[in-house]
PDB file of C-alpha atoms in Angstrom:
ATOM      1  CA  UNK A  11       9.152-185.946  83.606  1.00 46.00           C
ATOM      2  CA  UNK A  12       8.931-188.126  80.716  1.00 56.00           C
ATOM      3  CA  UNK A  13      11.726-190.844  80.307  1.00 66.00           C
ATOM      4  CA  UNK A  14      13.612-191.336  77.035  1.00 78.00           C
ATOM      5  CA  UNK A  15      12.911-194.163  75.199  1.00 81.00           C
ATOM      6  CA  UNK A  16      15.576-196.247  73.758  1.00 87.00           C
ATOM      7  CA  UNK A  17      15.848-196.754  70.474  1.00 86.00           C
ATOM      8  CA  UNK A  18      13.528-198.386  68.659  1.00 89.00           C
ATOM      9  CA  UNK A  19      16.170-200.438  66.180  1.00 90.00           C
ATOM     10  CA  UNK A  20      18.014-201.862  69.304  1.00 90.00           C
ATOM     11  CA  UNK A  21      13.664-202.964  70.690  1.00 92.00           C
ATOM     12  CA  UNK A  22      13.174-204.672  67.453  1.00 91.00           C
ATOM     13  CA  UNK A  23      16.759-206.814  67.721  1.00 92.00           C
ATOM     14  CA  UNK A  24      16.204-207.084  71.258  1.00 93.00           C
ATOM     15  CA  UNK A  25      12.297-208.945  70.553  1.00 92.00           C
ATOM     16  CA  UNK A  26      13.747-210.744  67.336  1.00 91.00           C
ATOM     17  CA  UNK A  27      17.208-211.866  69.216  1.00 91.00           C
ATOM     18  CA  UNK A  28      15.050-213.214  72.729  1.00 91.00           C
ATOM     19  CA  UNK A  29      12.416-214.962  70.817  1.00 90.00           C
ATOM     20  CA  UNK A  30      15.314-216.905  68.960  1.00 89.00           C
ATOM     21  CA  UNK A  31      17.830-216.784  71.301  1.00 90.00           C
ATOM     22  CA  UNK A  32      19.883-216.395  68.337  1.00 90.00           C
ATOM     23  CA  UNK A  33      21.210-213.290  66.461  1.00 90.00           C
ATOM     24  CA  UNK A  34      21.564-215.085  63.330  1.00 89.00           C
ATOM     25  CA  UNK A  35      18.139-216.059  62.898  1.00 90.00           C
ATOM     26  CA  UNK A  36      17.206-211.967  64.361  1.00 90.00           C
ATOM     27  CA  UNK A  37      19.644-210.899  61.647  1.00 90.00           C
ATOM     28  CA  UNK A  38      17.524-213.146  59.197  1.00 89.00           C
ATOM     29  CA  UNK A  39      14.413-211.992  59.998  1.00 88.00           C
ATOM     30  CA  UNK A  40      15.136-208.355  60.029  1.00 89.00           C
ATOM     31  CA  UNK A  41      17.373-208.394  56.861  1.00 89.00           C
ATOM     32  CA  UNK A  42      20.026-206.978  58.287  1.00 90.00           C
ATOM     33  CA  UNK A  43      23.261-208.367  59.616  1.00 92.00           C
ATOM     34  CA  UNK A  44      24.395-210.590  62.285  1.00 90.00           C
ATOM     35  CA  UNK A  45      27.030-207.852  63.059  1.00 92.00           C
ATOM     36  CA  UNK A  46      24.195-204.889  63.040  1.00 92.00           C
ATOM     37  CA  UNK A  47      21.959-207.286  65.355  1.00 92.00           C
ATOM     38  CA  UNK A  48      24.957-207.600  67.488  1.00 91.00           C
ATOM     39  CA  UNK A  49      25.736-203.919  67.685  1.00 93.00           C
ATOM     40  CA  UNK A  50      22.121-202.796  68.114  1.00 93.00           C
ATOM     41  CA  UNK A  51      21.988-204.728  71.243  1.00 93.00           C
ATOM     42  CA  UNK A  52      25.215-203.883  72.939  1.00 92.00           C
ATOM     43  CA  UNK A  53      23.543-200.584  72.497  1.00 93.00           C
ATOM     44  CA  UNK A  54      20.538-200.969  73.743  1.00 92.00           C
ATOM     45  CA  UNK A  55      22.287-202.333  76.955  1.00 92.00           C
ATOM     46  CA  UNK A  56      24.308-199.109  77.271  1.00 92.00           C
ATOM     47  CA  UNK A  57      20.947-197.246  76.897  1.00 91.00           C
ATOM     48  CA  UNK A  58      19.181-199.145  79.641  1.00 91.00           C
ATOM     49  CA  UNK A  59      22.465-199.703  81.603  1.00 91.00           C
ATOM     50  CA  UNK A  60      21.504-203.739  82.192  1.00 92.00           C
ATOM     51  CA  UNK A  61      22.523-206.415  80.702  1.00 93.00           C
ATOM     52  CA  UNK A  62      20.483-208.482  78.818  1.00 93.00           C
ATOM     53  CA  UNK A  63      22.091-211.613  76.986  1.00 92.00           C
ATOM     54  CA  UNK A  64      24.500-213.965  78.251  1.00 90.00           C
ATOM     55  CA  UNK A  65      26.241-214.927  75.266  1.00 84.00           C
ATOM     56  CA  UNK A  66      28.286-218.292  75.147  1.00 79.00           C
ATOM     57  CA  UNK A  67      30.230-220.316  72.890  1.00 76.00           C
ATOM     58  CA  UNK A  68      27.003-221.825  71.208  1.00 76.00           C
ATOM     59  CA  UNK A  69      24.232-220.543  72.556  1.00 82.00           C
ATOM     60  CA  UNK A  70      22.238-217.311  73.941  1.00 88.00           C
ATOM     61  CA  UNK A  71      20.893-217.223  77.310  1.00 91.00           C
ATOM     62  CA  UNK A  72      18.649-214.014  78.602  1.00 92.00           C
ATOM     63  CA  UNK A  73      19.572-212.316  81.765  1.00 93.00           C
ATOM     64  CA  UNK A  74      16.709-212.543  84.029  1.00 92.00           C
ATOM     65  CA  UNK A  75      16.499-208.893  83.977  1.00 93.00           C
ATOM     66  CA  UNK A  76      15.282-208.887  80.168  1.00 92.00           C
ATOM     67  CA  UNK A  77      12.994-211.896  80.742  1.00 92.00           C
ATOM     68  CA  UNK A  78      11.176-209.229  83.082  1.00 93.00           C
ATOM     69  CA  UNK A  79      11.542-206.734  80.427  1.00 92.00           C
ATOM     70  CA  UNK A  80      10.691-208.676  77.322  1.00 91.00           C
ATOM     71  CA  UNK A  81       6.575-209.744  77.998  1.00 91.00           C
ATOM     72  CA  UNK A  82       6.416-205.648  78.071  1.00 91.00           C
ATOM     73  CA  UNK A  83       8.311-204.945  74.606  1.00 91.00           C
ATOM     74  CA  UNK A  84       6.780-208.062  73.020  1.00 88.00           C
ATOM     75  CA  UNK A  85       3.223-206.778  73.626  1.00 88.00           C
ATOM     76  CA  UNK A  86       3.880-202.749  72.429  1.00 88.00           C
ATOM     77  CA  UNK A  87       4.966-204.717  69.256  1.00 85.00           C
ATOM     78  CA  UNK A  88       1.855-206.579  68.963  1.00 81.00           C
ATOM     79  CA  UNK A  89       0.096-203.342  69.938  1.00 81.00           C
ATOM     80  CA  UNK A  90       1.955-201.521  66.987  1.00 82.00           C
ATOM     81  CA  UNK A  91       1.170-204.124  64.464  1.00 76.00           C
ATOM     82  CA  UNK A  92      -2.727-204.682  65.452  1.00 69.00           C
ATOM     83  CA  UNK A  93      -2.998-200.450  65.267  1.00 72.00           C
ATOM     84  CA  UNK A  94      -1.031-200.829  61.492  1.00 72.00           C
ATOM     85  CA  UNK A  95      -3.599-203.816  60.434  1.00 66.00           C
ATOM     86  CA  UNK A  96      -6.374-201.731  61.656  1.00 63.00           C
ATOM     87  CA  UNK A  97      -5.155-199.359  59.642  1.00 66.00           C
ATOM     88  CA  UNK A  98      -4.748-200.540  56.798  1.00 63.00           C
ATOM     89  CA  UNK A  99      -8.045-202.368  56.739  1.00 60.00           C
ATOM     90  CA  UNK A 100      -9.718-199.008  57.090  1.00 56.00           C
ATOM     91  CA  UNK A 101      -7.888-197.570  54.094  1.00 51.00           C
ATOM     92  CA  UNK A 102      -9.170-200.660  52.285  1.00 67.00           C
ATOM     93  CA  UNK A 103     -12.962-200.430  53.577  1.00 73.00           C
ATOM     94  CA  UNK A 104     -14.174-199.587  50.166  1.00 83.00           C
ATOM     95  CA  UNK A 105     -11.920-203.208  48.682  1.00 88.00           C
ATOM     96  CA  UNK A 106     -13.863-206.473  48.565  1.00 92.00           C
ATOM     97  CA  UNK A 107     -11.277-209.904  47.329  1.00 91.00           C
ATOM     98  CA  UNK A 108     -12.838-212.706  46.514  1.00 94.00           C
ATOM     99  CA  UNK A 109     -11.234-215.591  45.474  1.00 93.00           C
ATOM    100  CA  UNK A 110     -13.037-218.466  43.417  1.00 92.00           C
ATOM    101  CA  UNK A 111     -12.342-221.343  41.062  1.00 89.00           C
ATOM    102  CA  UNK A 112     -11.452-219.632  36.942  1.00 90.00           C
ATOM    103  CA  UNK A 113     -14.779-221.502  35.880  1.00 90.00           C
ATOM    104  CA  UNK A 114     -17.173-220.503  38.757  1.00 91.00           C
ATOM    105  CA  UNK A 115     -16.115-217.052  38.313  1.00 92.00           C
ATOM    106  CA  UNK A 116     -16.330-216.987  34.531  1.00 92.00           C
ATOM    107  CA  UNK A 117     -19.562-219.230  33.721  1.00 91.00           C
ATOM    108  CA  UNK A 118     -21.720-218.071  36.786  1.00 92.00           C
ATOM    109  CA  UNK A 119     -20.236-215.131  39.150  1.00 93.00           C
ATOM    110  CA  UNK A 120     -18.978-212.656  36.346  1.00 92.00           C
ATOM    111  CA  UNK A 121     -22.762-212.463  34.379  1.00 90.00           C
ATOM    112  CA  UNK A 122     -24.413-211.285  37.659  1.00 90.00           C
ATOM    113  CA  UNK A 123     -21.847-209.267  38.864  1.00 92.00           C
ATOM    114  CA  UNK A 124     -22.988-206.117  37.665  1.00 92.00           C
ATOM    115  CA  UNK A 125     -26.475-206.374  39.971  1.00 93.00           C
ATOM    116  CA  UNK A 126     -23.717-206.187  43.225  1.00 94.00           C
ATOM    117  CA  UNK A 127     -21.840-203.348  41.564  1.00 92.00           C
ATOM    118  CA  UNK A 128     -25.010-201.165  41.084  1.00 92.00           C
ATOM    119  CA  UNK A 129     -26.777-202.210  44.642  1.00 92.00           C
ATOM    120  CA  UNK A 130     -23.078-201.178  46.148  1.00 92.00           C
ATOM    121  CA  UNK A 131     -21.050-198.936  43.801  1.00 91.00           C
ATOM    122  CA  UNK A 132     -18.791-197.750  46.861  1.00 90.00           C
ATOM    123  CA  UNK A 133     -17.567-201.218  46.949  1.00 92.00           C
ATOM    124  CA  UNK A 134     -14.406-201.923  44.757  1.00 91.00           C
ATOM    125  CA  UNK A 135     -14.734-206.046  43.503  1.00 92.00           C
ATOM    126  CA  UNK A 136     -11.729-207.776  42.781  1.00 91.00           C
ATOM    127  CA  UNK A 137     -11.888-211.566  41.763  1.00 93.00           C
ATOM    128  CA  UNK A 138      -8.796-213.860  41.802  1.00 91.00           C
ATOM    129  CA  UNK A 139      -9.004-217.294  40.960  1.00 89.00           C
ATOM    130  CA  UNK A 140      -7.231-220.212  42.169  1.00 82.00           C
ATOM    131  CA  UNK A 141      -8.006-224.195  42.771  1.00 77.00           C
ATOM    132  CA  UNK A 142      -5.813-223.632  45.984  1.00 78.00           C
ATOM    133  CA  UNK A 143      -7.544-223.207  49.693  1.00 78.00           C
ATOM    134  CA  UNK A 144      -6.585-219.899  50.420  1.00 80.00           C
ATOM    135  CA  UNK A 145      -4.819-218.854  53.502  1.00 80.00           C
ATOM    136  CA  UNK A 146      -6.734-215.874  55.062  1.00 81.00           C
ATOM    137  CA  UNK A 147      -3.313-215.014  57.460  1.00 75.00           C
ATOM    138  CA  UNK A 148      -1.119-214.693  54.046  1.00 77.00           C
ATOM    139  CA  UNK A 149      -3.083-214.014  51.346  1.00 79.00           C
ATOM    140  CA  UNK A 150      -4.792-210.253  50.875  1.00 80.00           C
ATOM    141  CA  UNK A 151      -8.573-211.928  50.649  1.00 88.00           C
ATOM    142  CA  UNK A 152     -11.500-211.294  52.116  1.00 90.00           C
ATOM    143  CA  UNK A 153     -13.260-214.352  51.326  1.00 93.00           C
ATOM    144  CA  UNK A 154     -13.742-217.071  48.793  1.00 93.00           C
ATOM    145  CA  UNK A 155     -16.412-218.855  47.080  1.00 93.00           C
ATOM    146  CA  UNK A 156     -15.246-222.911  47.394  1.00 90.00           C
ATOM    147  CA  UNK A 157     -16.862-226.160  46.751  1.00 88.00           C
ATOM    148  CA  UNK A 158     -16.784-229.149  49.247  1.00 87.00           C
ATOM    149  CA  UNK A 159     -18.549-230.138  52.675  1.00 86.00           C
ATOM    150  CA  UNK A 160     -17.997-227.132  54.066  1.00 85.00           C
ATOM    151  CA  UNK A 161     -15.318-228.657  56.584  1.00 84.00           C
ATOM    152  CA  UNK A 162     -12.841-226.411  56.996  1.00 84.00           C
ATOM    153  CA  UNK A 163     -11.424-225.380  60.248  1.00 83.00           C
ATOM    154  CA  UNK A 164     -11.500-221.932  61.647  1.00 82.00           C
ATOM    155  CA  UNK A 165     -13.251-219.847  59.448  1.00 89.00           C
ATOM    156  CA  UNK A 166     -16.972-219.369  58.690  1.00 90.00           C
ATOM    157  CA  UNK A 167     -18.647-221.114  55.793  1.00 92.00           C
ATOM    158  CA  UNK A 168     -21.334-220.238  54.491  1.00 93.00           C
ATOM    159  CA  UNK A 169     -23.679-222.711  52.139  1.00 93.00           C
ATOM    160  CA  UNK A 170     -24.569-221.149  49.240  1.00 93.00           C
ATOM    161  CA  UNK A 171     -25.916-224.072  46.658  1.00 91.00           C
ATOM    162  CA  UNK A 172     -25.540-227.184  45.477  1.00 88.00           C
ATOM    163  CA  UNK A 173     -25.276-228.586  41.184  1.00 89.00           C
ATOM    164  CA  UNK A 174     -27.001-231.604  39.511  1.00 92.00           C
ATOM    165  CA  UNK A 175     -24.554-233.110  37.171  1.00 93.00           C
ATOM    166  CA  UNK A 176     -26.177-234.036  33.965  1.00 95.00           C
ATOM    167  CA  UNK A 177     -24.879-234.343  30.140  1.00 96.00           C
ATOM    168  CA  UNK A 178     -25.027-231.571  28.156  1.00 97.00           C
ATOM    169  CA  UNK A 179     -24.327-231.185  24.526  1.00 96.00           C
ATOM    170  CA  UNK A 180     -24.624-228.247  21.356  1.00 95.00           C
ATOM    171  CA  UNK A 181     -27.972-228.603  19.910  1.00 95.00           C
ATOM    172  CA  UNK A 182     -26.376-229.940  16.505  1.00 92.00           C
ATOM    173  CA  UNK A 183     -25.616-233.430  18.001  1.00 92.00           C
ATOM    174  CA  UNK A 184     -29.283-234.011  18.720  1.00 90.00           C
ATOM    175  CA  UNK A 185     -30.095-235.230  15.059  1.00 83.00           C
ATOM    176  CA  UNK A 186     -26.559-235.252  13.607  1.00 79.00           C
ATOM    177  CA  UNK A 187     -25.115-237.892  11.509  1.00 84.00           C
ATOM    178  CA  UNK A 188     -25.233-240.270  14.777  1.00 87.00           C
ATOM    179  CA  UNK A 189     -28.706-238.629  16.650  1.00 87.00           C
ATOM    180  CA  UNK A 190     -28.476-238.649  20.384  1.00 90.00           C
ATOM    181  CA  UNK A 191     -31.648-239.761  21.615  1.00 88.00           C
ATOM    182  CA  UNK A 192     -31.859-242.107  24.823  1.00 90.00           C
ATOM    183  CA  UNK A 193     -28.760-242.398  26.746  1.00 92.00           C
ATOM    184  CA  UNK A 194     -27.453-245.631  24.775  1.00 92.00           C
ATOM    185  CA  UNK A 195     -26.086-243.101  21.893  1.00 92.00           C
ATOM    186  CA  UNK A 196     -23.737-241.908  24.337  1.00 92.00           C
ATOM    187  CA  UNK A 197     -21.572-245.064  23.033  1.00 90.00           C
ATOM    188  CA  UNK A 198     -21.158-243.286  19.125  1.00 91.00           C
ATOM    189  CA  UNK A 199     -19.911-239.816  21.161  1.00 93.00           C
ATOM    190  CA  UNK A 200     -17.126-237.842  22.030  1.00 94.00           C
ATOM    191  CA  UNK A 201     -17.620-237.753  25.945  1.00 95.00           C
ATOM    192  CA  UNK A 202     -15.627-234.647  27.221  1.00 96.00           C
ATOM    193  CA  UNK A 203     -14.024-234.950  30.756  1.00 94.00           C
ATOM    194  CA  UNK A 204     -13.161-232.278  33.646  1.00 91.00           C
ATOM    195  CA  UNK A 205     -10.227-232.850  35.762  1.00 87.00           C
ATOM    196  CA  UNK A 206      -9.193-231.117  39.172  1.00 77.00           C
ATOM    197  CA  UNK A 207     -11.760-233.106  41.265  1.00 77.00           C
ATOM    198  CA  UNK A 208     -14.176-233.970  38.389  1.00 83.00           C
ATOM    199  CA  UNK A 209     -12.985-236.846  36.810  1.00 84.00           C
ATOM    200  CA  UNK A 210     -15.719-239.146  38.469  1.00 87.00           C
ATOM    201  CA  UNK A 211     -18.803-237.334  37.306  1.00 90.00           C
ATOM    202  CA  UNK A 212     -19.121-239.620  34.066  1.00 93.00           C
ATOM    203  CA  UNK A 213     -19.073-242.859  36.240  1.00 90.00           C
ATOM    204  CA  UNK A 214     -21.342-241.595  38.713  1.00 89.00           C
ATOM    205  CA  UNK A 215     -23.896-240.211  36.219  1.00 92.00           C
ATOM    206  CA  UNK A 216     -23.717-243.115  33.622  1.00 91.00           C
ATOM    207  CA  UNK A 217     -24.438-245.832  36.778  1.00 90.00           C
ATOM    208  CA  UNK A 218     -27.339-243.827  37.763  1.00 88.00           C
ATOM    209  CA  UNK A 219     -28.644-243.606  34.728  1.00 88.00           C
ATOM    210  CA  UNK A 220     -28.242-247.708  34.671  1.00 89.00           C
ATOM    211  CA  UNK A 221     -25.351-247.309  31.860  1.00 88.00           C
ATOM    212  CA  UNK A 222     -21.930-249.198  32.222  1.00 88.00           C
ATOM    213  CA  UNK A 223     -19.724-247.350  33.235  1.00 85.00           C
ATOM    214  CA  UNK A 224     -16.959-248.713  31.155  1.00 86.00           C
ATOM    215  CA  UNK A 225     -18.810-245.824  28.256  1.00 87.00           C
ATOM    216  CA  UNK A 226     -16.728-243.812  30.698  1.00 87.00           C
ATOM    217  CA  UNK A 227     -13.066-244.711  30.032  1.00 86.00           C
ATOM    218  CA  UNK A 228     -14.628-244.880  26.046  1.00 86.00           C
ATOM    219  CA  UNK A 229     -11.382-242.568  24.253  1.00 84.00           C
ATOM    220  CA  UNK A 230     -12.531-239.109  24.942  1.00 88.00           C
ATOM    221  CA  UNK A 231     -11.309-235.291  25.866  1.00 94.00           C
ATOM    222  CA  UNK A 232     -10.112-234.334  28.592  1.00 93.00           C
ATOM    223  CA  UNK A 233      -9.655-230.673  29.969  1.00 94.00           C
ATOM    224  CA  UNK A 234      -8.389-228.972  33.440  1.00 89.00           C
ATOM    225  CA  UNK A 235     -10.959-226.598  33.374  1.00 90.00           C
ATOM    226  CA  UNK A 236     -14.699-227.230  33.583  1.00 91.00           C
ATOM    227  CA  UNK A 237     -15.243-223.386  31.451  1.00 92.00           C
ATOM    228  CA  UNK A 238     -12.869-225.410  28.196  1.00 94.00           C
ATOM    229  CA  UNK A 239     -15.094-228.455  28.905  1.00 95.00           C
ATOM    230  CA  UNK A 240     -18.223-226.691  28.439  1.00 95.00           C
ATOM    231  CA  UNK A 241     -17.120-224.435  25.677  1.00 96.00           C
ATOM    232  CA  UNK A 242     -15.753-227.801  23.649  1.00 96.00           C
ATOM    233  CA  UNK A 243     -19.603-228.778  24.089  1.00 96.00           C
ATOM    234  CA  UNK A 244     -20.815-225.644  22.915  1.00 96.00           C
ATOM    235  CA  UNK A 245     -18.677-226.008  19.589  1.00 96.00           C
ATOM    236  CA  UNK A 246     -20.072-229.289  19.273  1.00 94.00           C
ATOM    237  CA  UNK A 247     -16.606-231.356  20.031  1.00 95.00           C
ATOM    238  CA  UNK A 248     -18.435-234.032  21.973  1.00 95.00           C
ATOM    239  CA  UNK A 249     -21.077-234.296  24.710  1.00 96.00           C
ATOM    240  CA  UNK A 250     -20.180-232.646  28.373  1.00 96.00           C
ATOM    241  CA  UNK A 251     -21.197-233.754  31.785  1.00 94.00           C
ATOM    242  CA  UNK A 252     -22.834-230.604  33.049  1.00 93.00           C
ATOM    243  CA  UNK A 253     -23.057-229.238  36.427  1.00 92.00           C
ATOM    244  CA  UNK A 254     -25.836-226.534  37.166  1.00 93.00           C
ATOM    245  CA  UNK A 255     -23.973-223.410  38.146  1.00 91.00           C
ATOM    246  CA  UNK A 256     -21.247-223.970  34.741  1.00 93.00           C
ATOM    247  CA  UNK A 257     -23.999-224.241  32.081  1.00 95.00           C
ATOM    248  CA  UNK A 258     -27.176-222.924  33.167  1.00 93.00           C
ATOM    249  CA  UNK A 259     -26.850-219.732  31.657  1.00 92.00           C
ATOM    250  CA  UNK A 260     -25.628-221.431  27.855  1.00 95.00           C
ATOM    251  CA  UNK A 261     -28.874-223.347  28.412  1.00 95.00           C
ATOM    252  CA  UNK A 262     -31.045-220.208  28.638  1.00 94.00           C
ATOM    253  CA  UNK A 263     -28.986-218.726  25.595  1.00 94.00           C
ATOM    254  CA  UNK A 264     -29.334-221.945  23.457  1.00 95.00           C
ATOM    255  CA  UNK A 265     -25.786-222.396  23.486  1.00 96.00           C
ATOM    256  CA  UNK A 266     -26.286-226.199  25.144  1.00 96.00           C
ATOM    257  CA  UNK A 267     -29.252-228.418  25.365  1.00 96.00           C
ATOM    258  CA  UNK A 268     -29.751-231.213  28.314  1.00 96.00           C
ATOM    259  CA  UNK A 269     -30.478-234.357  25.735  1.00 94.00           C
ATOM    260  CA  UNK A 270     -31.749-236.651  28.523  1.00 93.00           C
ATOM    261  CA  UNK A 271     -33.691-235.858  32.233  1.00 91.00           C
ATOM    262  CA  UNK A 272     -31.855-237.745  34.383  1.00 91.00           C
ATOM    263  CA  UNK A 273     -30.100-235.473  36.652  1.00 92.00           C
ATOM    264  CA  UNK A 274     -27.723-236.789  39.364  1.00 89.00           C
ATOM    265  CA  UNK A 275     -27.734-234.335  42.651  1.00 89.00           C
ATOM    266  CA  UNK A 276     -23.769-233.596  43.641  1.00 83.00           C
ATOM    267  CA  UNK A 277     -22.649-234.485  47.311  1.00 79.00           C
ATOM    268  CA  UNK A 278     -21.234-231.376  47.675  1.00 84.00           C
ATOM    269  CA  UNK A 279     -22.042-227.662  47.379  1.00 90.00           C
ATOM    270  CA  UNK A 280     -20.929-224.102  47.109  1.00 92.00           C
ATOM    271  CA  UNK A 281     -19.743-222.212  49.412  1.00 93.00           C
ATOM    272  CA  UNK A 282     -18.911-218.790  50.637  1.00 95.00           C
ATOM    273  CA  UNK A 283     -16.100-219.056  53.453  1.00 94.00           C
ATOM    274  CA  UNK A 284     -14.389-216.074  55.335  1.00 92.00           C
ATOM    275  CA  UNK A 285     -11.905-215.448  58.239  1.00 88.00           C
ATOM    276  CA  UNK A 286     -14.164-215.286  61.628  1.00 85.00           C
ATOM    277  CA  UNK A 287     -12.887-212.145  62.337  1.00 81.00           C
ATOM    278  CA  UNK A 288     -13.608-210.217  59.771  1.00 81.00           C
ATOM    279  CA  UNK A 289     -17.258-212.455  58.491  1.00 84.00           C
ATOM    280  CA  UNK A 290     -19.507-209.149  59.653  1.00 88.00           C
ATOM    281  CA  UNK A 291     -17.373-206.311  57.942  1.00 88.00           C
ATOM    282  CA  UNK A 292     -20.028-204.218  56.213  1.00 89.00           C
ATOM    283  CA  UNK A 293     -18.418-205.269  52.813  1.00 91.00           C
ATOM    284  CA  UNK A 294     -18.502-208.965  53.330  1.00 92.00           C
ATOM    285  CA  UNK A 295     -21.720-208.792  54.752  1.00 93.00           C
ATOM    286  CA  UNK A 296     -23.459-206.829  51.744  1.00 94.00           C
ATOM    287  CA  UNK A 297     -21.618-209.014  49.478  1.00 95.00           C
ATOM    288  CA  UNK A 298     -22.559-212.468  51.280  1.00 95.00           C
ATOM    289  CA  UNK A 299     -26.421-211.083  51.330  1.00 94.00           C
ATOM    290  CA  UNK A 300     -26.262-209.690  47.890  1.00 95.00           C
ATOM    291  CA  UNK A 301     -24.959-213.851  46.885  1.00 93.00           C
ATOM    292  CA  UNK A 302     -27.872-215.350  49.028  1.00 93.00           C
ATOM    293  CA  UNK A 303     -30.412-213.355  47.771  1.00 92.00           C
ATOM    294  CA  UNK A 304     -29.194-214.022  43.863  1.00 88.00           C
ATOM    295  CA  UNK A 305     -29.178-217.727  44.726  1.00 87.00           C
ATOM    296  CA  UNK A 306     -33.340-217.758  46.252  1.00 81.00           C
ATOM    297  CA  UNK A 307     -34.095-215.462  43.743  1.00 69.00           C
ATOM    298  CA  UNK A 308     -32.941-217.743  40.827  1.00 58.00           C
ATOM    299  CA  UNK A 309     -31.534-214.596  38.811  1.00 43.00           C
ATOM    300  CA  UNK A 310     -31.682-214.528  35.322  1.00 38.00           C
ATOM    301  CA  UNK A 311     -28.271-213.850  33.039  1.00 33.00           C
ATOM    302  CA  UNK A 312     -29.066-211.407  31.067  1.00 29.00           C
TER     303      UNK A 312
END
């Protein structure tokens, strides 16, 4: 014959109230009251018949008959949440969340997005942007698209690609009322700056290019996102410092031109990173070979 199980409500106080040894902090946890805590545990102990806390003037002590009983109840409610995760990922097989940075997304992700979405239309996209790491225990994502050394403990990374940083400008400044024809005109120009991890590109570029870099701290714009940067260049505000994956495709339109060929390679690259565990999902995988194969194939924005 089966045996009753107690209730559930007084299991959950129980787990809560042993791994704090403190009702309060249970009561906390489960949004519920120290008084309820206290309650569901006096009885659970009438349920089970044994006691199970030794309660004193400031602290909580557990009986040694619930620290044999507690490594049992503590794993059913890992079991319980594991089965609801599982769960919930399968109702959400069809979801793919990426997160990337606002300009990535909107200057080089966005115009080839459609290709993915017609190789995979079971698979629903959803793009949020942020400049912040994201935490793959908290936040509902199944991967993200960052740029760095691809140094970042326990998850996979996957390299992607890698920019050139080089100035870019509307075509209109070429033979304007100050032309811009060797990299010495860069003196008479509006230079137009990136910040969030960009604000070096001008110095690096100009001293490769043999420049002072002094042109650098010349009064300029300055914006927070590399997509305002590049669209001040289109509209012909001042000159940019490009990098490949944020202006390639207003190149191709005409939008920008590239008034000089010195091109400085970035130490850094693109890539796409994901939680270990869930790396080989058939979504992330058809999404991260889908990427890959864009990148060698040097797709065109239509």
């Amino acid at each position: 014959m089966n045996s009753r199980l107690p209730s559930l409500n007084g299991l959950r106080a129980f787990e809560a109230a042993a791994r704090h040894l403190s009702f309060t902090l249970a009561a906390a946890e489960l949004n519920v009251t120290q008084t309820a805590i206290s309650h569901q545990i006096r009885r659970l102990e009438e349920e089970l018949g044994v006691r199970l806390f030794i309660r004193q003037n400031r602290s909580l002590e557990l009986t040694p008959q619930a620290r044999e009983y507690l490594p049992g109840i503590r794993a059913a409610f890992n079991d319980l949440r594991l089965a609801t995760d599982r769960l919930k990922r399968k109702d959400n097989d069809h979801v793919l969340t990426v997160s990337t940075l606002a300009s990535l997304a909107a200057k080089w992700l966005l115009p080839r997005l459609s290709s993915f979405q017609q190789a995979h239309p079971g698979i629903d996209v959803r793009i949020t942007t942020s400049t912040s790491l994201v935490d793959f225990r908290r936040d509902d994502v199944d991967a993200a698209i960052r740029y760095g050394r691809g140094n970042w403990p326990g998850v996979r990374a996957q390299w992607l690609m890698a920019d050139e940083l080089f100035p870019v400008c509307s075509p209109a400044l070429l033979n304007g009322d100050k032309p811009l024809r060797c990299p010495e005109d860069l003196a008479n120009h509006t230079l137009l700056h990136s910040s969030g991890g960009y604000d070096d590109d001008w110095r690096l570029w100009l001293t490769a290019a043999g420049l002072p870099s002094n042109i650098s701290k010349q009064p300029g714009l300055s914006f927070d996102l590399i997509l305002v940067t590049v669209q001040a260049a289109i509209d012909g505000i001042g000159v940019a410092m490009g990098r490949t994956s944020y202006v390639e495709g207003d190149i191709a339109k005409g939008r920008l031109v590239v008034p000089f060929k010195i091109a400085l390679p970035a130490d850094a690259g693109f890539y796409l990173v994901s939680p270990e565990a869930r790396a080989e999902s058939a979504k992330l995988s058809a999404f991260r070979q889908w990427l890959l194969a864009s990148i060698q194939g040097g797709a065109k924005i239509s």
